[in-house]
Every structure is written in structure tokens, then in C-alpha cells.
Short mmCIF file of C-alpha atoms in Angstrom, two decimals:
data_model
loop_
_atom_site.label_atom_id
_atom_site.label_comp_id
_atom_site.label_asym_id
_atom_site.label_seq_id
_atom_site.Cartn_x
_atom_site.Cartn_y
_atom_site.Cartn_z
CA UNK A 1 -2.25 -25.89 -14.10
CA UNK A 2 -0.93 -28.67 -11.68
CA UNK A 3 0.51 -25.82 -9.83
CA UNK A 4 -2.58 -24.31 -9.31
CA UNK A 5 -4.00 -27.19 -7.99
CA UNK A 6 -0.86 -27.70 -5.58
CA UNK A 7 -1.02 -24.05 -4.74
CA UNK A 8 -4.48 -23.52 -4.21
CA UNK A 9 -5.24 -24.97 -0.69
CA UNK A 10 -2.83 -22.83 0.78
CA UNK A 11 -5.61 -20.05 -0.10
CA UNK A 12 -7.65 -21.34 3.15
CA UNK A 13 -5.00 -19.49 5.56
CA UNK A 14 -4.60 -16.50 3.16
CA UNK A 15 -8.02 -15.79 3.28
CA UNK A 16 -8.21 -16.38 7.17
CA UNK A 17 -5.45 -13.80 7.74
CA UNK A 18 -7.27 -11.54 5.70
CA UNK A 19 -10.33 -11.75 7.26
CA UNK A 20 -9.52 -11.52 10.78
CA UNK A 21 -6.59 -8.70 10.09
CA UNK A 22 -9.52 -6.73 8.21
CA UNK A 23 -12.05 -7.53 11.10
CA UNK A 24 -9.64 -6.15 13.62
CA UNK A 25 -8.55 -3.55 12.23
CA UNK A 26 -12.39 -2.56 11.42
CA UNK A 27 -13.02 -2.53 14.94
CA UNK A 28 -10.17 -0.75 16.62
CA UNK A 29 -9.92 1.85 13.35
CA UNK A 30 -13.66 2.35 13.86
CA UNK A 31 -12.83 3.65 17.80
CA UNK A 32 -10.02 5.42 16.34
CA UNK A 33 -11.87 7.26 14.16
CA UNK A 34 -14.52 7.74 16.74
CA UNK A 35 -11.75 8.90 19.32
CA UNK A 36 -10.47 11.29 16.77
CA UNK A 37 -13.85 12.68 15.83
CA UNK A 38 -15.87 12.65 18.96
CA UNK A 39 -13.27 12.09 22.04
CA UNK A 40 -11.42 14.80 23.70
CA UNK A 41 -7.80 16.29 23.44
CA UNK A 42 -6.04 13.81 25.08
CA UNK A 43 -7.70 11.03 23.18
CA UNK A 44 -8.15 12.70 19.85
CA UNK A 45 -3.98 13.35 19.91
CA UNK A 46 -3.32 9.25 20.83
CA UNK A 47 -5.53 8.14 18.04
CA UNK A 48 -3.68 10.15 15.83
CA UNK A 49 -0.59 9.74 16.71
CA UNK A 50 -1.49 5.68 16.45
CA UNK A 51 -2.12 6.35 12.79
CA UNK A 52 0.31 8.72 11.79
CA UNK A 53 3.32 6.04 13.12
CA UNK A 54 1.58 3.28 11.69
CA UNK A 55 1.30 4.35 8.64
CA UNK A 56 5.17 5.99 8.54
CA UNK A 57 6.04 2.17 8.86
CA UNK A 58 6.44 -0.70 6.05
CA UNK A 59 4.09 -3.95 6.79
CA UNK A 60 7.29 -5.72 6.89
CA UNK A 61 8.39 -4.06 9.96
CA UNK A 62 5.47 -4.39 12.07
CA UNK A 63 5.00 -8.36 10.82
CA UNK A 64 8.73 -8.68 11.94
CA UNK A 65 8.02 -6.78 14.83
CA UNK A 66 5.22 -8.16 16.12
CA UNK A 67 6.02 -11.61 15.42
CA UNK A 68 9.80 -11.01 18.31
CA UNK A 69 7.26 -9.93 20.21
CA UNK A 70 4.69 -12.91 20.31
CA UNK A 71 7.36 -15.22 20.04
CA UNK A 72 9.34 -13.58 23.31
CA UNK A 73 6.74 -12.97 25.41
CA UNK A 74 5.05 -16.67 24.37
CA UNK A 75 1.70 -14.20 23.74
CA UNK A 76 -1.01 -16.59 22.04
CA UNK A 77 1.39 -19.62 22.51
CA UNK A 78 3.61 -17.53 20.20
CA UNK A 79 2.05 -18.70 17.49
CA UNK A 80 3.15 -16.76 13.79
CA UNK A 81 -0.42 -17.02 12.71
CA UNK A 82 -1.74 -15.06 15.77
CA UNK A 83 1.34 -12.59 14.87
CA UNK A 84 0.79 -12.10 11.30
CA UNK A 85 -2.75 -11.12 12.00
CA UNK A 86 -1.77 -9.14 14.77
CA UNK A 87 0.83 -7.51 12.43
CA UNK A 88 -1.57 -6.84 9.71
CA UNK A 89 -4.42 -5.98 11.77
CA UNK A 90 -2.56 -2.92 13.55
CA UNK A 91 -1.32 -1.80 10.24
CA UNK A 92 -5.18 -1.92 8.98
CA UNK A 93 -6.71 -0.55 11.79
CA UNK A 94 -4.26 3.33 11.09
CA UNK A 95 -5.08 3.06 7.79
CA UNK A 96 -9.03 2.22 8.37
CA UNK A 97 -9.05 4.91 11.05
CA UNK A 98 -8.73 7.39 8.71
CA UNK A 99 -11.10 5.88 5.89
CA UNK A 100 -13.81 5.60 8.89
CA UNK A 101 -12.78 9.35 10.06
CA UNK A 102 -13.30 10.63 6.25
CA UNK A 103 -16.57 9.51 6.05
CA UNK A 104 -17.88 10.13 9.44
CA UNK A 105 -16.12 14.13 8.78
CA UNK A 106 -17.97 14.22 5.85
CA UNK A 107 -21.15 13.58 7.12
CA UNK A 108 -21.60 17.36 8.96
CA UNK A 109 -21.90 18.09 12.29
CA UNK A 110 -25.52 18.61 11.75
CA UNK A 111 -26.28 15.17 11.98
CA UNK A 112 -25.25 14.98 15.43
CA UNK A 113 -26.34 17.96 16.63
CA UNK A 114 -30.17 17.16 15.22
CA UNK A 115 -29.84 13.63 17.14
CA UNK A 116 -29.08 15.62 19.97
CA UNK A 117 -31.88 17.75 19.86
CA UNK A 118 -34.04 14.93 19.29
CA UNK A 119 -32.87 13.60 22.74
CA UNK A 120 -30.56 11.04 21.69
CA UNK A 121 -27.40 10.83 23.85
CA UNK A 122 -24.29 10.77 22.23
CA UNK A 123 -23.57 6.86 21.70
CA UNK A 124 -27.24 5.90 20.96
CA UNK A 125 -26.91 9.38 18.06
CA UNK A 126 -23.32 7.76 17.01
CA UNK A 127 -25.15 4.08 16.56
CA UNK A 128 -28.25 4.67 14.97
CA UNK A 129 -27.37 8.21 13.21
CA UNK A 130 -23.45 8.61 12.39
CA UNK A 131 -21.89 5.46 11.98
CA UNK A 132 -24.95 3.58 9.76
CA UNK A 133 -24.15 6.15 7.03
CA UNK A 134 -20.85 6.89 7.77
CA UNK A 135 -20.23 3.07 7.10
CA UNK A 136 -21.58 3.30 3.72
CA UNK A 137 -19.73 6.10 2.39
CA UNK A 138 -16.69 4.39 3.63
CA UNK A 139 -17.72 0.96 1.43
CA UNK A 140 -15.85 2.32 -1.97
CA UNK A 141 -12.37 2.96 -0.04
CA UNK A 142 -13.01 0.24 2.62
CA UNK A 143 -12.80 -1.76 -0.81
CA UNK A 144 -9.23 -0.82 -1.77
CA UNK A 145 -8.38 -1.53 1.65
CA UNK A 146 -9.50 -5.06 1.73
CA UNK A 147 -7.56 -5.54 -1.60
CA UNK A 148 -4.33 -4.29 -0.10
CA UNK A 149 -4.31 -6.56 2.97
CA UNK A 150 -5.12 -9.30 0.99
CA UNK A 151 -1.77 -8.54 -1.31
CA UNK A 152 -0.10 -7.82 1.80
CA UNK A 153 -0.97 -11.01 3.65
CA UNK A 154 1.78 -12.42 0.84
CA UNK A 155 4.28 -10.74 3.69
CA UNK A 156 3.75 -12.99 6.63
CA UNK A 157 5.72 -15.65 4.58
CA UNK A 158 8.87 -13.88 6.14
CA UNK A 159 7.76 -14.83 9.13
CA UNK A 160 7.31 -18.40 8.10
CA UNK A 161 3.60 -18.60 7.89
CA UNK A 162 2.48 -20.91 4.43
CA UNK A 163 -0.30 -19.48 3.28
CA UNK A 164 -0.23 -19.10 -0.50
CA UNK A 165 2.85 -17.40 -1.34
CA UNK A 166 4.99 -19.86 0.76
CA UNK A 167 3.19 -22.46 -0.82
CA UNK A 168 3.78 -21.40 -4.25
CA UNK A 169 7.92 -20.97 -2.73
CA UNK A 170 7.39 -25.08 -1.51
CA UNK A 171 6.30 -26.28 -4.56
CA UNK A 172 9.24 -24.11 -6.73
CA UNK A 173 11.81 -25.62 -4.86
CA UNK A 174 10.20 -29.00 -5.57
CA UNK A 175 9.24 -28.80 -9.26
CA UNK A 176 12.28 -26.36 -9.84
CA UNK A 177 10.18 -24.63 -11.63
CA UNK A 178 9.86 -20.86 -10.54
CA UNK A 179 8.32 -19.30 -12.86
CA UNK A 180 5.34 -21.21 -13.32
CA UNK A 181 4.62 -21.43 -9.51
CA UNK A 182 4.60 -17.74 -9.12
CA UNK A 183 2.40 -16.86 -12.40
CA UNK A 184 0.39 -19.60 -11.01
CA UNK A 185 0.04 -17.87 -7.32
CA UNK A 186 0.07 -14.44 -9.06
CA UNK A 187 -3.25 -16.05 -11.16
CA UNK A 188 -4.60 -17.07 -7.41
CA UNK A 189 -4.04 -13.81 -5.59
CA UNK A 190 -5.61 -11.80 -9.05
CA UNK A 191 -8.56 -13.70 -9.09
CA UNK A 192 -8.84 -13.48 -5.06
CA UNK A 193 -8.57 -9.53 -5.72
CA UNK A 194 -10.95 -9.11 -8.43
CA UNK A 195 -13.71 -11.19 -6.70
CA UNK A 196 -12.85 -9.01 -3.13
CA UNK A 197 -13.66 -6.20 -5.63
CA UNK A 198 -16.64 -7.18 -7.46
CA UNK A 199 -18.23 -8.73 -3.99
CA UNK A 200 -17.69 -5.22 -2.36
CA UNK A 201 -18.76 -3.53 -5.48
CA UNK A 202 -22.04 -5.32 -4.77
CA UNK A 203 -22.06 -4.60 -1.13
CA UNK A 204 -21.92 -0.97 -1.84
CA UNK A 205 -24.99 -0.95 -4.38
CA UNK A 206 -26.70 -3.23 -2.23
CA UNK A 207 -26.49 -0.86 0.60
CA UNK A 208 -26.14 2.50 -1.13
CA UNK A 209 -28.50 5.31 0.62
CA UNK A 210 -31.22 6.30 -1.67
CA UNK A 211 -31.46 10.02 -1.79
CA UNK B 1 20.69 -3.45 28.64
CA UNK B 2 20.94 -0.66 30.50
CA UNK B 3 19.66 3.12 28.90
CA UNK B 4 22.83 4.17 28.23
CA UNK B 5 23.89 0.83 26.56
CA UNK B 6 20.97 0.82 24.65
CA UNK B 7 21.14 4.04 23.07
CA UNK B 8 24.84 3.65 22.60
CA UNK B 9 23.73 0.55 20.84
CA UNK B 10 21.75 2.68 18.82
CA UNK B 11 24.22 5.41 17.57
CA UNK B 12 26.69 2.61 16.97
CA UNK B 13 24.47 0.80 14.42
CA UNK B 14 22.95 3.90 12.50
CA UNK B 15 25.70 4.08 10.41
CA UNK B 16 25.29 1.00 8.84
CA UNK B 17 21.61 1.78 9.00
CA UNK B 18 22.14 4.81 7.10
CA UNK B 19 24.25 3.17 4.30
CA UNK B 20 20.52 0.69 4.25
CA UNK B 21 18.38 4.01 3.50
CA UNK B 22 20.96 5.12 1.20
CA UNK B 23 19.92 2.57 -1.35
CA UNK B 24 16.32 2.76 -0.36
CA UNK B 25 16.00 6.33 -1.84
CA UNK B 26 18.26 5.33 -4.86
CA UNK B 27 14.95 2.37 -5.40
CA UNK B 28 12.65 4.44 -4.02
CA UNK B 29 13.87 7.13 -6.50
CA UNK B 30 14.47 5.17 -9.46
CA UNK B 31 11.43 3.56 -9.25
CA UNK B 32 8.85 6.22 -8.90
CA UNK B 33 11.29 8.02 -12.03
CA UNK B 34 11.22 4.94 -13.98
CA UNK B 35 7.09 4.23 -12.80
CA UNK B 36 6.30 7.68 -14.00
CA UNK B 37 8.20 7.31 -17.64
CA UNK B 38 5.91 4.00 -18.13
CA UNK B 39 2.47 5.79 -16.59
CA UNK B 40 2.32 8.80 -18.95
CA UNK B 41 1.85 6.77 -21.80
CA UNK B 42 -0.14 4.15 -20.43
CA UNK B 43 -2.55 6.30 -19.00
CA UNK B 44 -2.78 8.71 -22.73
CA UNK B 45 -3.64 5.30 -24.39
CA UNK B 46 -6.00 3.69 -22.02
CA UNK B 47 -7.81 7.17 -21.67
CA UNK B 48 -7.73 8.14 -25.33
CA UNK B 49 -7.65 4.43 -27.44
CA UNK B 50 -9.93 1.46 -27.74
CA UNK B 51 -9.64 -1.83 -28.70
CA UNK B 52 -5.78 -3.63 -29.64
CA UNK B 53 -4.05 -0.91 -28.15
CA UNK B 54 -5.77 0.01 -25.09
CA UNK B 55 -6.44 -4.11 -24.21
CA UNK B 56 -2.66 -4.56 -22.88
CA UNK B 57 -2.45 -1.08 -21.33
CA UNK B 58 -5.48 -2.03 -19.28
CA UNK B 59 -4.23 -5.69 -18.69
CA UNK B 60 -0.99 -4.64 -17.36
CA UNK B 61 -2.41 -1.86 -15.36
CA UNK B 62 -5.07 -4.66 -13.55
CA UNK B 63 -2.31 -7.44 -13.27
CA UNK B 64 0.11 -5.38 -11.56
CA UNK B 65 -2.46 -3.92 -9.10
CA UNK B 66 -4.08 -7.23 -8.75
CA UNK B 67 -1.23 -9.02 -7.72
CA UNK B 68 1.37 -8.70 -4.52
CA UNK B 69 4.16 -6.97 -5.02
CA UNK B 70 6.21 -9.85 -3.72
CA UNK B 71 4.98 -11.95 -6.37
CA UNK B 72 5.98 -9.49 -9.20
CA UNK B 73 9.50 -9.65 -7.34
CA UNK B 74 9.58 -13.19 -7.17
CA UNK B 75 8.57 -13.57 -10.96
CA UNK B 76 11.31 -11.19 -12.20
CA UNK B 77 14.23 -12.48 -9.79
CA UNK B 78 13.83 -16.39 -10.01
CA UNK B 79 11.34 -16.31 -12.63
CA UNK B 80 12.86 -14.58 -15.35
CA UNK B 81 16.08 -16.54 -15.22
CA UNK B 82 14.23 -19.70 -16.70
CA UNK B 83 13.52 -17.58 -20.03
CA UNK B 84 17.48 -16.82 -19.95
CA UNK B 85 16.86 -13.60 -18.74
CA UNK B 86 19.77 -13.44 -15.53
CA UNK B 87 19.35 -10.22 -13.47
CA UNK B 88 21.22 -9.21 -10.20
CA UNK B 89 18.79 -8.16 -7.19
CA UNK B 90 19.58 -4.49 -7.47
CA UNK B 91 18.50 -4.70 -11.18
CA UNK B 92 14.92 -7.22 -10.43
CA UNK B 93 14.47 -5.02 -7.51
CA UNK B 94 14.24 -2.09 -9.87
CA UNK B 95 12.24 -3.73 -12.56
CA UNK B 96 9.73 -5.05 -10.42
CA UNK B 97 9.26 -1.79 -8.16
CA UNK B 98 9.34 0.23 -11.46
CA UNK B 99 6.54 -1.74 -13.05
CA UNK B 100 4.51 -2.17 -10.08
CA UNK B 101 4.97 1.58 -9.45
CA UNK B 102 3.59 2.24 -13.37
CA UNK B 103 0.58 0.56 -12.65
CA UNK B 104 -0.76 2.63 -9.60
CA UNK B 105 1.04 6.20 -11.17
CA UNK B 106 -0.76 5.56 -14.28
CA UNK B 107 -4.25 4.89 -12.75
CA UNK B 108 -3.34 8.16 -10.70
CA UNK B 109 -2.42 10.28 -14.27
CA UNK B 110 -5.66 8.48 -15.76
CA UNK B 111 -8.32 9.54 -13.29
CA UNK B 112 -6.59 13.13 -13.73
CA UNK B 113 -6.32 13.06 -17.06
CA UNK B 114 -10.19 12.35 -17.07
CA UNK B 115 -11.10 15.25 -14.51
CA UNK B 116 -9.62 17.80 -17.14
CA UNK B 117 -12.70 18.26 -19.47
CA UNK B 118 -13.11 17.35 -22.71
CA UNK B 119 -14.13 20.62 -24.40
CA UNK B 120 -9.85 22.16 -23.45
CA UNK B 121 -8.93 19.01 -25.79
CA UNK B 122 -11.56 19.95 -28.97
CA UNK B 123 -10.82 23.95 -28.19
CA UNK B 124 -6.86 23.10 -28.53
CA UNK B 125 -8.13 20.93 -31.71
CA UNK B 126 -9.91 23.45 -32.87
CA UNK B 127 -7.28 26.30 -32.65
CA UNK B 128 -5.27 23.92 -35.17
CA UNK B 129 -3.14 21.72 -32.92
CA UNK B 130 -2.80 18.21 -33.64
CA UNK B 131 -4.20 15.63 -31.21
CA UNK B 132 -1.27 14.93 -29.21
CA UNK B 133 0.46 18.57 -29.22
CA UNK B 134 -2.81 19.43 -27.52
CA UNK B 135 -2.46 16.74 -25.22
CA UNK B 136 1.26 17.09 -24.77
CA UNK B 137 0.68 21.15 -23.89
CA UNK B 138 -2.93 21.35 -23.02
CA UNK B 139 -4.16 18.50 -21.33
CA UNK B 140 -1.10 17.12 -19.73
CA UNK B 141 0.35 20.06 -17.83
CA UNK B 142 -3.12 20.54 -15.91
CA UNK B 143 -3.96 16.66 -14.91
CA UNK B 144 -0.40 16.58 -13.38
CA UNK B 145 -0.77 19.04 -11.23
CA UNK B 146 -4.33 17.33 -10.35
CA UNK B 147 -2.58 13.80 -9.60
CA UNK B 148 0.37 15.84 -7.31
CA UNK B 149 -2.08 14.99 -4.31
CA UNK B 150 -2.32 10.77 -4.69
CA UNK B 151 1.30 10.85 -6.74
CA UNK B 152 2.51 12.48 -2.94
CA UNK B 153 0.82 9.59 -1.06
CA UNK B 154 2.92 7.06 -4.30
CA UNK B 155 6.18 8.78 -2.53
CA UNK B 156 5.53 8.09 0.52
CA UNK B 157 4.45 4.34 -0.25
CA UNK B 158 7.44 3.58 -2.48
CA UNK B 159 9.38 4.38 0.78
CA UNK B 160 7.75 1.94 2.62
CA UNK B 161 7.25 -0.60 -0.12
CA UNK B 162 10.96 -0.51 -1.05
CA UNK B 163 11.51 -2.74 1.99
CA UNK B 164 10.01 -5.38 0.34
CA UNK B 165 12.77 -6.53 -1.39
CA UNK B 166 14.45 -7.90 1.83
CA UNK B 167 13.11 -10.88 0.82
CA UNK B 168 15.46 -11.27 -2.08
CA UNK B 169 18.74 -9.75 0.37
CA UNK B 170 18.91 -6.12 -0.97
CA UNK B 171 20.89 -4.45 1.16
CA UNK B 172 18.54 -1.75 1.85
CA UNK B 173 17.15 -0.14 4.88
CA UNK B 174 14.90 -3.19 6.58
CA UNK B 175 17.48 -5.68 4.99
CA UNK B 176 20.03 -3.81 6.86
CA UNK B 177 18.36 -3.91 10.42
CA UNK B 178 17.42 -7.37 9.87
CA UNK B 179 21.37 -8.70 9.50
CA UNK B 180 22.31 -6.48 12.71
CA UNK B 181 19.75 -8.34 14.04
CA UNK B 182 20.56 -11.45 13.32
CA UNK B 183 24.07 -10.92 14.10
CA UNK B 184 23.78 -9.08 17.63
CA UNK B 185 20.27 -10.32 18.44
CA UNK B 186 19.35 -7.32 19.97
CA UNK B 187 15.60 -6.84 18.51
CA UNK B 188 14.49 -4.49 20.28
CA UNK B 189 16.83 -1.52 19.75
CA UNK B 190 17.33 -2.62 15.99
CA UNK B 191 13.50 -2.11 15.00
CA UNK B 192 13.14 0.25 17.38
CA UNK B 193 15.89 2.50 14.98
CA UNK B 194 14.67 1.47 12.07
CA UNK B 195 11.28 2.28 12.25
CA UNK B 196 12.78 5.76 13.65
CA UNK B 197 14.43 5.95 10.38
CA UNK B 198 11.08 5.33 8.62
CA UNK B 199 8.91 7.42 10.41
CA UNK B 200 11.42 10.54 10.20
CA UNK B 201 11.61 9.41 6.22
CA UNK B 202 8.37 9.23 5.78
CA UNK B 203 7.70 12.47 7.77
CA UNK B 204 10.51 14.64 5.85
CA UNK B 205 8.66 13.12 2.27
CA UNK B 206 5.27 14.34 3.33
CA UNK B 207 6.38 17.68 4.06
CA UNK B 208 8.66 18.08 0.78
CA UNK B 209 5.26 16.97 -0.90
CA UNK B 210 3.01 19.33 1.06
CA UNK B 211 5.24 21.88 -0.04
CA UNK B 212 5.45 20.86 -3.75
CA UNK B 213 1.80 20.45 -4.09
CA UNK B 214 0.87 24.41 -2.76
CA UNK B 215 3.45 25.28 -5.33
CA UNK B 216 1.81 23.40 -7.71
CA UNK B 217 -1.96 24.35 -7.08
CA UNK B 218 -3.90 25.24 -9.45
CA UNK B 219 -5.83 27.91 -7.94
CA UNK B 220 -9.31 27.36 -7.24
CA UNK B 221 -9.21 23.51 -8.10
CA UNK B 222 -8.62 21.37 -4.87
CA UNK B 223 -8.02 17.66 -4.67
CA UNK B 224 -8.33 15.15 -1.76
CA UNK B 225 -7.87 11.98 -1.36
CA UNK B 226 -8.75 9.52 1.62
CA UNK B 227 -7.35 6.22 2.60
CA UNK B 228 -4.88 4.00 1.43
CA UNK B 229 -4.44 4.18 -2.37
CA UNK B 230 -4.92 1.14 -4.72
#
């Protein structure tokens, strides 16, 4: 239980890498998935070829690749936080492109076409027609999503960021005593998990469309 | 570097590279093999039993998928050792992947197992087979060929998850480009080949799987499956 307690505040940065890796990757997968639905050839074949190489690669190798790259080019002050998100944020964004184009696909072209006729223009139709629903549909797989960068956050440690799994590594080495500190950081990240999952369980009945 | 050097570079390191994805698919392999042997059961009990039995199904199932993979790695190769329990990497590696893998197959076998409906289980019960020869010829067959579709996306991840086990020096793939790194410091090239590797991998697995799972169809029933699977 000590552990825990030594462990714990370490949780702070996990939870910030999360949060801004999920944020970015909700914005830029969002135009992705816009771009791939909406935009034209040229566009629609970039956004998907973003995704499709993202998502051929292991976390690992964009966080190692992204981190030469910040700390080369002195981007962000080359700092490994600003990397690690970076890292996990581009891996996010492929794979929340294609939750975001899912649910706006399964919507219909109808939708659009109706807004249209109404007199919307396209982006006014996309922001007050598509994308409110389309959000919510995404909500149950968005969920998984926010799981898995969570777990993957773990992998930044390579790059020498201590946020919890470092942390639990720092206080093995000084207790000597492995296995607790990693039951005790595998106890953090499974609570951390189950209450992303509950809290976006909630989201999604909260916001469900009654139909 | 110049263009030429650079791609020289390249072809001079691959293979080394190559020797790195060599024991990749061996994990990659032996885990999904290994995942699938554990999932079958687990999903048959925590589908079909309550109570004692289905409990540690279900808590192994949620701790595994709750957890990082990392961790599980980090449990079994440093962890394990202060039971008296002394494994080489290869053999954590393995165990951890394996285990890991078992959790997500056997959520995947589950919700398949569920989509096939009841009433095929009481008909087989009813035409005189026992509970699990009904399950074993009736059920079974059918929700495997419904989890083909997310057990292609589990290939395709183990690939990519495999690398995880740089972090305790398995000489695979990513372990592999990180020592030439380290050694020539040319970062660049290195990942640059790598992820090559990966993405042609990766590629060459979805299409094996494409082509497994139209073999596999069942007529008339289609699957899909969106996003990242957890």
C-alpha cells in the first residue's frame, strides 16, 4: 500500500498526456474524417493514407520517433513531454479518424443532402447537422479509444518521461521490490481504466439521441 | 548523407533488421496460438457459467485489458523472479503477450459466441447431444467464423504490440533498429526502415486476413467492426 502512495502522484502527468494526446488527436482525426468524407480526391487519398501508415506502425516507433525529432530540431524546447504527446496524439488522431469517419458514414447521405435543401451551406450543415450526431454514435468506440491511450501513455517511459510507470520503475529500484511496485501501478492504471469507462459510459447515456 | 549513402545505409542494415522481424512473427505467432488456446475456454465459461467459476474468468479477462501491456511484462520478467519463478526474456515475453493476447481473443470469441442464438444450442440439446458436444460442433464452429473479422484486426495488433518488449532487450524487430541506432546514430534512415518493415508487415497480414475471412464467410451473415479494438 506504501507503494501506492509513492506511486500515485506520478498519475498527475499520466493523466495530462492522456488528455492532451486524446484532445489532439480528436481534433485533427475529426478533419480527417471530415477530409475523407466530405473533401475531394486529392484530400480524401492524404487523409487516408495518414491513417493507413499510422496505424501499420507500433506506438513505440512513433514515441521514439517523434521524440529524435523534437529533441534535434529543439521543437517545443525539445521537451519529451511535448514529444510523448505529440507521439501519442498522431497515433490517436489515425485511429480516431476512422472512429469519427464510421459514424459520420453511418449517418446517410440524406442528412446532408436535406440540410442542403434547407439552405444550409456545407460547414454550417456539417456543424449543426452531421457532426452533433455523428459525435454521439462515436461515444461507445471513442470509449475504447480513450482506454487504450491511457495504457499506452505507460510507453513514453522509453523516452524518459516519469509519469506512473517510471515511477513505479523508481521506486522498484529503491525498495527492491518489483513485484509489488508493478501490481501496485497495475492497481493504479486498472482503476484509472475502469473509471475512463464508467465516466464515458455516462457520457454516452447522458447524451444518447432519443428516438 | 548523401541519397545514395543513405539508401546504401539502408540495404546494409536490413539484414540484421530482418533477423529482428524474424523473432517478431515467432512472438507474434506464438502468442496469438498460445492467446487463442487460453480464449476458447475462457470465453465457453464466462458465456455459459455463473458464480465460482465464471468470477476468475471474468477477473482475468478485466485485469489484463485494464492494465498496460508493459506492466503485465514488467510483472512477469522482474516480478515473477521474487516468487522464485526465473524466466529468460524470450520466455516472459511469451507469457505476458500470450496472456494479454487471451484476454482481448476471448472477449472477441465471447461477443461471437453470444451472436449465435440460443435456440441452435437447445435444438442440438434436443437432438440428444450433450451440452458441450453441442457446443464443441454446433456453437463453436459458427462464432469463429463470426470473430474472423476483430480476431484479423488481433493479428495485425500483435504485430505491432510485439515491439513492446524492447523494453526488456528482446532482440526483435524495434529492439533491433534501436541498437543500430545507437551504435551508428543514424536515426533517420534506421526508423525510417523499420517502420517500412512494419507497414509492409502489417500490409501483407491484412491482406492474408482479407483473404481468410471471404473464405471463411458465412454467407449471408456480415460482420464489421470500427476503431481500435479493446
Amino acid at each position: 500500500m506504501r507503494c501506492v502512495v509513492y506511486i500515485l502522484p506520478a498519475a498527475k502527468l499520466t493523466l495530462l498526456v492522456t488528455v492532451m494526446s486524446l484532445a489532439m488527436g480528436f481534433v485533427l482525426g475529426m478533419l480527417l474524417a471530415v477530409a475523407r468524407v466530405y473533401g475531394g480526391p486529392v484530400l480524401r487519398f492524404a487523409a487516408a493514407s495518414y491513417s493507413r501508415v499510422v496505424r501499420s506502425l507500433p506506438t513505440l516507433v512513433m514515441v521514439f520517433a517523434l521524440y529524435y525529432v523534437v529533441l534535434m530540431t529543439d521543437f517545443l524546447g525539445g521537451s519529451r513531454l511535448a514529444s510523448a504527446v505529440l507521439a501519442l496524439g498522431a497515433c490517436s488522431t489515425a485511429y480516431q479518424s476512422e472512429i469519427f469517419r464510421g459514424a459520420i458514414q453511418s449517418l446517410g447521405s440524406g442528412q446532408m443532402l436535406a440540410a442542403r435543401s434547407l439552405g444550409m451551406s456545407r460547414p454550417v450543415a456539417l456543424r449543426n447537422v452531421i457532426l452533433p450526431q455523428a459525435v454521439r454514435l462515436a461515444i461507445p468506440a471513442w470509449s475504447n479509444e480513450a482506454a487504450i491511450v491511457l495504457k499506452d501513455s505507460s510507453l513514453v517511459s522509453a523516452v524518459g518521461t516519469v509519469e506512473l510507470f517510471r515511477r513505479a520503475e523508481h521506486v522498484a529500484a529503491a525498495t527492491h521490490d518489483w513485484l509489488t511496485a508493478f501490481l501496485a501501478v497495475g492497481l493504479i492504471y486498472f482503476c484509472l481504466t475502469f473509471l475512463t469507462n464508467r465516466g464515458l459510459d455516462w457520457v454516452e447515456r447522458r447524451y444518447r439521441l432519443k428516438v | 548523407m548523401t541519397l545514395t549513402e543513405t539508401l546504401r545505409f539502408m540495404w546494409d542494415i536490413l539484414p540484421e533488421l530482418l533477423q529482428g522481424l524474424e523473432v517478431t512473427i515467432q512472438l507474434t505467432a506464438m502468442s496469438l496460438a498460445g492467446g487463442f488456446v487460453l480464449a476458447v475456454p475462457v470465453a465457453l465459461v464466462r458465456t455459459y457459467t455463473r458464480g465460482p467459476l465464471n468470477w476468475p474468468a471474468t477477473a482475468f479477462v478485466e485485469l489484463f485489458r485494464g492494465t498496460p501491456l508493459l506492466v503485465q511484462l514488467y510483472v512477469v520478467y522482474y516480478g515473477l523472479p521474487e516468487l522464485g519463478f526465473v524466466l529468460d526474456r524470450l520466455l516472459s515475453a511469451w507469457i505476458a503477450l500470450f496472456l494479454n493476447s487471451a484476454a482481448y481473443q476471448s472477449e472477441y470469441i465471447r461477443g461471437a459466441i453470444q451472436s449465435v442464438s440460443r435456440g441452435q444450442l437447445l435444438a442440438a440439446r434436443a437432438l440428444g447431444m450433450r451440452s458441450l458436444t453441442a457446443f464443441r460442433w454446433v456453437v463453436l464452429p459458427q462464432a469463429l467464423r463470426l470473430a474472423l473479422p476483430s480476431w484479423s484486426n488481433e493479428v495485425a495488433y500483435m504485430v505491432k504490440y510485439v515491439s513492446v518488449v524492447y523494453m526488456i532487450a528482446v532482440g526483435e524487430l524495434f529492439t533491433r533498429g534501436q541498437l543500430i541506432i545507437t551504435r551508428t546514430w543514424k536515426v533517420g534512415p534506421t526508423l525510417f526502415t523499420v517502420a517500412l518493415i512494419y507497414i509492409l508487415v502489417v500490409y501483407a497480414v491484412t491482406k492474408v486476413m482479407d483473404h481468410v475471412e471471404r473464405r471463411f464467410r458465412i454467407p449471408g451473415l456480415e460482420t464489421g467492426v470500427e476503431g481500435r479494438e479493446a
